[in-house]
GROMACS .gro file of C-alpha atoms in nm:
model
  101
    1MET     CA    1   0.358  -7.183   0.925
    2SER     CA    2   0.059  -7.198   0.693
    3ILE     CA    3  -0.266  -7.378   0.765
    4SER     CA    4  -0.185  -7.639   0.501
    5GLY     CA    5   0.158  -7.686   0.663
    6ILE     CA    6  -0.008  -7.746   0.999
    7THR     CA    7  -0.250  -8.002   0.857
    8ASN     CA    8   0.029  -8.177   0.663
    9THR     CA    9   0.241  -8.199   0.978
   10ALA     CA   10  -0.051  -8.344   1.174
   11LEU     CA   11  -0.124  -8.588   0.892
   12SER     CA   12   0.236  -8.710   0.892
   13GLY     CA   13   0.209  -8.759   1.268
   14MET     CA   14  -0.105  -8.969   1.224
   15ARG     CA   15   0.067  -9.178   0.956
   16ALA     CA   16   0.370  -9.231   1.179
   17GLN     CA   17   0.155  -9.344   1.470
   18THR     CA   18  -0.037  -9.579   1.240
   19THR     CA   19   0.296  -9.736   1.140
   20ARG     CA   20   0.391  -9.761   1.506
   21ILE     CA   21   0.062  -9.927   1.598
   22GLY     CA   22   0.111 -10.178   1.317
   23ALA     CA   23   0.454 -10.271   1.452
   24ILE     CA   24   0.309 -10.309   1.803
   25ALA     CA   25   0.030 -10.533   1.672
   26ASN     CA   26   0.289 -10.743   1.491
   27ASN     CA   27   0.492 -10.775   1.811
   28ILE     CA   28   0.190 -10.888   2.012
   29ALA     CA   29   0.078 -11.134   1.742
   30ASN     CA   30   0.425 -11.291   1.721
   31SER     CA   31   0.520 -11.274   2.090
   32SER     CA   32   0.528 -11.654   2.124
   33THR     CA   33   0.698 -11.719   1.789
   34PRO     CA   34   1.045 -11.871   1.840
   35ASP     CA   35   1.336 -11.645   1.739
   36TYR     CA   36   1.104 -11.352   1.669
   37ALA     CA   37   1.284 -11.017   1.669
   38ARG     CA   38   1.075 -10.741   1.828
   39LEU     CA   39   1.001 -10.451   1.595
   40ASN     CA   40   1.089 -10.105   1.721
   41THR     CA   41   0.958  -9.784   1.564
   42SER     CA   42   1.183  -9.480   1.555
   43LEU     CA   43   1.032  -9.139   1.485
   44THR     CA   44   1.247  -8.875   1.318
   45ALA     CA   45   1.167  -8.517   1.227
   46VAL     CA   46   1.146  -8.427   0.859
   47THR     CA   47   1.308  -8.098   0.755
   48SER     CA   48   1.002  -7.993   0.554
   49GLY     CA   49   0.783  -8.045   0.862
   50GLY     CA   50   0.630  -8.349   1.016
   51VAL     CA   51   0.766  -8.681   1.127
   52LYS     CA   52   0.874  -9.007   0.967
   53ALA     CA   53   0.843  -9.355   1.120
   54VAL     CA   54   1.108  -9.620   1.059
   55VAL     CA   55   1.047  -9.977   1.178
   56SER     CA   56   1.347 -10.199   1.252
   57PRO     CA   57   1.395 -10.531   1.434
   58THR     CA   58   1.571 -10.534   1.770
   59ALA     CA   59   1.739 -10.806   1.971
   60SER     CA   60   1.501 -10.773   2.266
   61ASP     CA   61   1.212 -11.002   2.351
   62VAL     CA   62   0.848 -10.896   2.337
   63ASP     CA   63   0.715 -10.777   2.674
   64PRO     CA   64   0.333 -10.749   2.672
   65ALA     CA   65   0.337 -10.470   2.932
   66THR     CA   66   0.578 -10.264   2.722
   67GLU     CA   67   0.373 -10.324   2.408
   68LEU     CA   68   0.050 -10.214   2.577
   69THR     CA   69   0.217  -9.905   2.720
   70ASP     CA   70   0.355  -9.819   2.375
   71LEU     CA   71   0.010  -9.879   2.226
   72LEU     CA   72  -0.152  -9.634   2.470
   73GLU     CA   73   0.118  -9.377   2.396
   74ALA     CA   74   0.069  -9.418   2.020
   75GLU     CA   75  -0.308  -9.386   2.060
   76LEU     CA   76  -0.274  -9.059   2.252
   77ALA     CA   77  -0.025  -8.922   1.999
   78TYR     CA   78  -0.258  -9.015   1.713
   79LYS     CA   79  -0.552  -8.844   1.885
   80ALA     CA   80  -0.345  -8.530   1.949
   81ASN     CA   81  -0.246  -8.512   1.583
   82ALA     CA   82  -0.608  -8.570   1.479
   83VAL     CA   83  -0.720  -8.275   1.694
   84VAL     CA   84  -0.456  -8.052   1.534
   85PHE     CA   85  -0.565  -8.169   1.188
   86GLU     CA   86  -0.932  -8.098   1.265
   87THR     CA   87  -0.846  -7.756   1.404
   88GLY     CA   88  -0.649  -7.674   1.089
   89ALA     CA   89  -0.942  -7.790   0.875
   90ASP     CA   90  -1.180  -7.573   1.080
   91LEU     CA   91  -0.949  -7.273   1.039
   92TRP     CA   92  -0.932  -7.336   0.664
   93GLU     CA   93  -1.312  -7.358   0.645
   94MET     CA   94  -1.349  -7.034   0.843
   95LEU     CA   95  -1.099  -6.860   0.617
   96MET     CA   96  -1.290  -6.977   0.310
   97SER     CA   97  -1.620  -6.847   0.451
   98ILE     CA   98  -1.463  -6.507   0.522
   99THR     CA   99  -1.325  -6.476   0.170
  100ARG     CA  100  -1.666  -6.564   0.021
  101ASP     CA  101  -1.841  -6.281   0.206
   0.00000   0.00000   0.00000
């Protein structure tokens, strides 16, 4: 995999987690709304590399403990993807400095 492929994969992971965090925030904000359908985020792999987030309503109620656990998981996944992205950017910068010399 190329450096740009690595950074694109990490970027898609960050976008997917951002979508997931938005759905979680919506669930928490509407937890006391009557007849609110909890939003669930499904992550699927993309054949070209990366991940795609799809948000869909479910029949379950909003449980604050579940939402906070999902939020922590999404935060950690976002941070992991950000570290991969930064590492890819550092590798790209190092490669560019080598080719200049």
